[in-house]
mmCIF file of C-alpha atoms in Angstrom:
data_model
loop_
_atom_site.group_PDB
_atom_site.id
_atom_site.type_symbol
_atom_site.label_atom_id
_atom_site.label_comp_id
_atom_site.label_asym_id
_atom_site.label_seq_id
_atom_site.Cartn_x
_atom_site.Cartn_y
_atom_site.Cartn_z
ATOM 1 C CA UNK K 7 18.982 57.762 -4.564
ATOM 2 C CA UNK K 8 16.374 59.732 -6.204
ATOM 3 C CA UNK K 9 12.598 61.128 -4.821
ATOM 4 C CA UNK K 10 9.719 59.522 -5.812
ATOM 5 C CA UNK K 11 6.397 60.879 -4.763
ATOM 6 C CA UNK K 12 4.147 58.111 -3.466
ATOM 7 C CA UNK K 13 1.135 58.680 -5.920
ATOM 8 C CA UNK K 14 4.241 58.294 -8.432
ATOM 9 C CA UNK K 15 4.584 55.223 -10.477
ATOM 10 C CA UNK K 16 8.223 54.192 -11.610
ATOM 11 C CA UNK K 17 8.404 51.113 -13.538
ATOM 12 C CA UNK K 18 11.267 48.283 -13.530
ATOM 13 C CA UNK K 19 13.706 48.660 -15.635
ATOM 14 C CA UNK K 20 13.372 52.610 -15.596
ATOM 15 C CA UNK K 21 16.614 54.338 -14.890
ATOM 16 C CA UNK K 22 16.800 57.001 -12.556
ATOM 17 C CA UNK K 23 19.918 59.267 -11.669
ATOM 18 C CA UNK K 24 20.793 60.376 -8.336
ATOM 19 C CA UNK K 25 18.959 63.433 -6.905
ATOM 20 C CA UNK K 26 16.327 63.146 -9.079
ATOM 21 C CA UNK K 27 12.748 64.073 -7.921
ATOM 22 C CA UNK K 28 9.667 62.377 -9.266
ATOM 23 C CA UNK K 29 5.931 64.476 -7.813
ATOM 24 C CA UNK K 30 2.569 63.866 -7.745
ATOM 25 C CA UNK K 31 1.209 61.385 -10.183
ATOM 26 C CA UNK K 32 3.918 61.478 -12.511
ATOM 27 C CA UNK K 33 4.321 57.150 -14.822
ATOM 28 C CA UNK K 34 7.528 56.840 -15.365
ATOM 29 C CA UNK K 35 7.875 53.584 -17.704
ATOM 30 C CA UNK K 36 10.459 50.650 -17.430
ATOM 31 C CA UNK K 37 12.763 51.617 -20.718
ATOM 32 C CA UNK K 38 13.294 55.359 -19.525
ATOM 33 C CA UNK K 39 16.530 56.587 -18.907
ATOM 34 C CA UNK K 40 15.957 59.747 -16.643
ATOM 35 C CA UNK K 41 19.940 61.635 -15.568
ATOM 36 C CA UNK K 42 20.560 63.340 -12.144
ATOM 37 C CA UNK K 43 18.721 65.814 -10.729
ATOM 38 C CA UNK K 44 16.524 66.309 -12.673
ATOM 39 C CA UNK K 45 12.792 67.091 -11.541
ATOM 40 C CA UNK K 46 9.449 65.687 -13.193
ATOM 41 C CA UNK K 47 6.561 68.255 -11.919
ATOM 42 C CA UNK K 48 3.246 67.083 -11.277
ATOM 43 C CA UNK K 49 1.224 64.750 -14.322
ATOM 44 C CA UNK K 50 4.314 63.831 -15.915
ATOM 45 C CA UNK K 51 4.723 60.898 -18.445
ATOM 46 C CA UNK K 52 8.194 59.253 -19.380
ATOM 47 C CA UNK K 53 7.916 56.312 -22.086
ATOM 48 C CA UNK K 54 10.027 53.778 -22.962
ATOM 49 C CA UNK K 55 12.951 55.028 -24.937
ATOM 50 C CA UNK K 56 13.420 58.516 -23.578
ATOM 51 C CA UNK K 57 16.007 60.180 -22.453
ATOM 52 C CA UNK K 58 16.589 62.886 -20.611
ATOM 53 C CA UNK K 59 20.280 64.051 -19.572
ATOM 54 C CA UNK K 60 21.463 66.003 -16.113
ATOM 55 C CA UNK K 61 19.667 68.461 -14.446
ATOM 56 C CA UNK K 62 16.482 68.834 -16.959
ATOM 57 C CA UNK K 63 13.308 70.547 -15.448
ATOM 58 C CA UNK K 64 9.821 68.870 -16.820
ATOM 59 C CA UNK K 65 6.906 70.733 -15.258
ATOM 60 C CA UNK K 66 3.713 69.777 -14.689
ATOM 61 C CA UNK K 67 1.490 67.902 -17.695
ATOM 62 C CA UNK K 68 4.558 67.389 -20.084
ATOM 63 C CA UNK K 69 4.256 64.364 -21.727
ATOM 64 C CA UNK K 70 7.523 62.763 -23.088
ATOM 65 C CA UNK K 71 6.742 60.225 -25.442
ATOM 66 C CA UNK K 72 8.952 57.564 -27.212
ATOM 67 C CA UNK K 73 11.613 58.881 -29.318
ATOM 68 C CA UNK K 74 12.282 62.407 -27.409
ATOM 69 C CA UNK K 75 15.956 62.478 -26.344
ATOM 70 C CA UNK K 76 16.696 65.852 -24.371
ATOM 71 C CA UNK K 77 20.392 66.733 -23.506
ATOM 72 C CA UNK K 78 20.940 68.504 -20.051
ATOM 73 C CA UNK K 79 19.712 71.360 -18.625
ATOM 74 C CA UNK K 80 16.720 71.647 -20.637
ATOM 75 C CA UNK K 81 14.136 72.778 -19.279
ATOM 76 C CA UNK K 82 10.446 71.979 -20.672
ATOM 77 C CA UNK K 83 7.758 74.192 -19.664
ATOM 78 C CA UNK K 84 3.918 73.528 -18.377
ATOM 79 C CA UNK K 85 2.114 71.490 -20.667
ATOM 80 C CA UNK K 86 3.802 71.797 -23.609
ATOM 81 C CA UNK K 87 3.397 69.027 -26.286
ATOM 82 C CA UNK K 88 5.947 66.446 -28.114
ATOM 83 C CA UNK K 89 4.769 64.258 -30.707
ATOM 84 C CA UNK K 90 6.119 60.724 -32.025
ATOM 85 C CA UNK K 91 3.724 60.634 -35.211
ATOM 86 C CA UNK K 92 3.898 62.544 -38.212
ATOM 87 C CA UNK K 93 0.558 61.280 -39.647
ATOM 88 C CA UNK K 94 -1.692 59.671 -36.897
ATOM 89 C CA UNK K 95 -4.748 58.031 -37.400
ATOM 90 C CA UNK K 96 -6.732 55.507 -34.643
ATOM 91 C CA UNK K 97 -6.887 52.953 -37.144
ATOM 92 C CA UNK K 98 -3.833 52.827 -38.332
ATOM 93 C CA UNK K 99 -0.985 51.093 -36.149
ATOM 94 C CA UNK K 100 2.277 53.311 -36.125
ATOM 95 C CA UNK K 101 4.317 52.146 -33.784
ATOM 96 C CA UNK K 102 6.914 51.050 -36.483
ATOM 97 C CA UNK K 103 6.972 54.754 -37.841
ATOM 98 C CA UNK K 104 7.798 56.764 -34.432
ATOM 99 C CA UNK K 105 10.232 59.539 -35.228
ATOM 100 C CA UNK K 106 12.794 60.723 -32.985
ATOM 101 C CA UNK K 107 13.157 64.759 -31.393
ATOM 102 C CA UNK K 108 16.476 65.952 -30.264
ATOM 103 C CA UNK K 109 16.449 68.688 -27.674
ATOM 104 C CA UNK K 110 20.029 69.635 -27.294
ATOM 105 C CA UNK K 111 21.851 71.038 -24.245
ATOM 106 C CA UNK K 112 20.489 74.321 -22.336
ATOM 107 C CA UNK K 113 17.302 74.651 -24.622
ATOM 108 C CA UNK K 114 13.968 76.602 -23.172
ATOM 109 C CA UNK K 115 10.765 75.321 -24.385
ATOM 110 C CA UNK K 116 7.913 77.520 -23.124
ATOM 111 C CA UNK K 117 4.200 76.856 -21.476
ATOM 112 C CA UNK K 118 1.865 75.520 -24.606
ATOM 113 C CA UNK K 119 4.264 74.764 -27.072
ATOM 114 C CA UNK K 120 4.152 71.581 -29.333
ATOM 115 C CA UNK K 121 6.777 70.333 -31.129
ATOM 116 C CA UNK K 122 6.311 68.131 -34.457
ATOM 117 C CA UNK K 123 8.093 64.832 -34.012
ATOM 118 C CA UNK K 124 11.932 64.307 -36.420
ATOM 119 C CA UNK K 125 13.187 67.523 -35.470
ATOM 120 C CA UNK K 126 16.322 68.673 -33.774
ATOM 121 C CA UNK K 127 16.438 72.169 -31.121
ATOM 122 C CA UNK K 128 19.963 73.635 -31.320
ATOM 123 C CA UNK K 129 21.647 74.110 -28.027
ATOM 124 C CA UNK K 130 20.265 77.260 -25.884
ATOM 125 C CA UNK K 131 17.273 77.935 -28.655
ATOM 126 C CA UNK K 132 14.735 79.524 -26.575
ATOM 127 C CA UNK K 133 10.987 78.375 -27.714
ATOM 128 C CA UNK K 134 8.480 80.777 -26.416
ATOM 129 C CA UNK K 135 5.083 79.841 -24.896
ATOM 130 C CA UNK K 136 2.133 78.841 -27.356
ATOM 131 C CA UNK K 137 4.605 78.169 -29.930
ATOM 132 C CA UNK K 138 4.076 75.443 -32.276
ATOM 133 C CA UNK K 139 7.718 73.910 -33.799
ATOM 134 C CA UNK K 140 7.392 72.678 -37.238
ATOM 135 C CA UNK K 141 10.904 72.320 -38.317
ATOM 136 C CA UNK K 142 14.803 72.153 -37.204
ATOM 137 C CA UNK K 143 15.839 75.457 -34.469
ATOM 138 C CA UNK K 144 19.417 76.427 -34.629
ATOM 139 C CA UNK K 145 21.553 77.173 -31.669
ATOM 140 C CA UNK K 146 20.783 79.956 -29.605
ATOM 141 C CA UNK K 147 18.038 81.012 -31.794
ATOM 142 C CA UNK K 148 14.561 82.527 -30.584
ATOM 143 C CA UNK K 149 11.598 81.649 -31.939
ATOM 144 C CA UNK K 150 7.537 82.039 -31.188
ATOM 145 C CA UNK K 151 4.427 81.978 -32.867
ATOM 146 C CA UNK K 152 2.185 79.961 -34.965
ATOM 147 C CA UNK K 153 3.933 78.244 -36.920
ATOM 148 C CA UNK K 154 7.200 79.100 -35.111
ATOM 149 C CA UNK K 155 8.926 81.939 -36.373
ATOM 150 C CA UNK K 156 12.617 82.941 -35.145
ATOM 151 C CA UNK K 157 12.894 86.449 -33.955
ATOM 152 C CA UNK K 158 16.344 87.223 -32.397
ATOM 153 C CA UNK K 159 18.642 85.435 -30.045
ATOM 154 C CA UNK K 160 19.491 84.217 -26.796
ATOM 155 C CA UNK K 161 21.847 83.552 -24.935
ATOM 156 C CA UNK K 162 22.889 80.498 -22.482
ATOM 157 C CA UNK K 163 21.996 82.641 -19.813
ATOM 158 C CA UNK K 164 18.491 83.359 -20.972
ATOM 159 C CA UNK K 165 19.161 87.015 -22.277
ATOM 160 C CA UNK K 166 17.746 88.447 -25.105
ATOM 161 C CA UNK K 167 20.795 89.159 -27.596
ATOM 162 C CA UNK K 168 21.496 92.390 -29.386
ATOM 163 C CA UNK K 169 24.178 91.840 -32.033
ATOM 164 C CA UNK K 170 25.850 95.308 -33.469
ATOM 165 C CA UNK K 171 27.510 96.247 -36.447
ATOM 166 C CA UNK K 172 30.120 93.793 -36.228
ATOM 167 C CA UNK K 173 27.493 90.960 -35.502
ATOM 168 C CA UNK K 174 28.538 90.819 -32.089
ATOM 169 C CA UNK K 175 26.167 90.875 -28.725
ATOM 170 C CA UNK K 176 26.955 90.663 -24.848
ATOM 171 C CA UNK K 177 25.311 88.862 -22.614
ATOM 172 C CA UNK K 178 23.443 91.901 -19.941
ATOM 173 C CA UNK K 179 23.097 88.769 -17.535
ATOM 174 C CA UNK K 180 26.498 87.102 -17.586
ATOM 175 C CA UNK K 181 28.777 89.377 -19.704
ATOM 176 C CA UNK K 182 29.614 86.603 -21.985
ATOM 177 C CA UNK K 183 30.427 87.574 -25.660
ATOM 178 C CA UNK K 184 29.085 86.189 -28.803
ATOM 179 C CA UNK K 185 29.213 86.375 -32.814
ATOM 180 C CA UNK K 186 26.900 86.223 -35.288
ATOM 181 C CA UNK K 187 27.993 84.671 -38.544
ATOM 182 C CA UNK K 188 25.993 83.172 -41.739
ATOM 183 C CA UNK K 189 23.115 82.988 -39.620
ATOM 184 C CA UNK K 190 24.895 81.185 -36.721
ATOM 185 C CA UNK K 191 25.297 82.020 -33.216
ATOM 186 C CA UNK K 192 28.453 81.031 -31.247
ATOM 187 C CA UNK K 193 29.863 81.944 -27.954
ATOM 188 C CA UNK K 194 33.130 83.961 -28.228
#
């Protein structure tokens, strides 16, 4: 069983994992696939075709639009933006052009952000708030700004990493170890 608000509007067909919980005014549309527990904040929208895997956290205004697949535990912060459409325009139909976003497992993506549409986030990439995502974001990387820049690295615990002279960091959260090599990131 999952939670669904009253002023919430689920749609057959939508598919909804157990311990999920759907608040305040949230459309949740009949081709979704939504995992367990998993929590939609307030103003949420869920279109056909998206998926979101276990335990992802969508807060408040996040609009999910067809085409964004997000692995689990990802967490999506206030109002930030996906798109479906490289090149909109209101006259032009392009429904037959919608581009898919991969969000991979343990990503961050902060207040504000947008993300252009055909894009993949590497696992644990940490997207701070305001940014604006223009292109692919490997694993574990950190990136803000306008256009998104990358700036260090994180790690799955949500710890800024410090790699030394042997390109390796430690987690000051969890203790877990990690390498940097070729301008990858990988848990040791």
């Amino acid at each position: 069983m999952f939670y669904n608000h009253p002023s919430a509007i689920v749609d057959p067909g939508a598919q909804i994992g157990a311990d999920t919980k759907i608040w305040h005014f949230c459309h949740v549309m009949s081709g979704a696939i939504i995992g367990e527990q998993c929590s939609l904040g307030q103003n949420v929208f869920v279109a056909d075709g998206v998926v979101l895997g276990k335990n992802c956290k969508v807060q408040n205004n996040v609009s999910l639009y067809s085409g964004v697949i997000c692995a689990e535990d990802v967490f999506l912060g206030p109002s930030m933006v996906f798109t479906n459409v490289y090149n909109p325009r209101s006259a032009v139909n392009r429904k037959g052009e919608y581009r898919q976003t991969w969000v991979e497992r343990g990503v961050t993506i902060g207040a504000n952000a947008t993300v252009l549409c055909g894009i993949r986030i590497g696992a644990y990439a940490f997207i701070g708030a305001g940014a604006v995502v223009l292109k692919d974001v490997p694993a574990y990387a950190l990136l803000v700004g306008n256009p998104a820049k990358a700036i260090g690295w994180m790690s799955e615990y949500g710890e800024r990493l410090y790699f030394d002279e042997q390109n390796l960091a430690t987690c000051p959260g969890s203790g877990e170890r990690y390498q940097l090599e070729d301008g990858q990131v990988k848990k040791v």
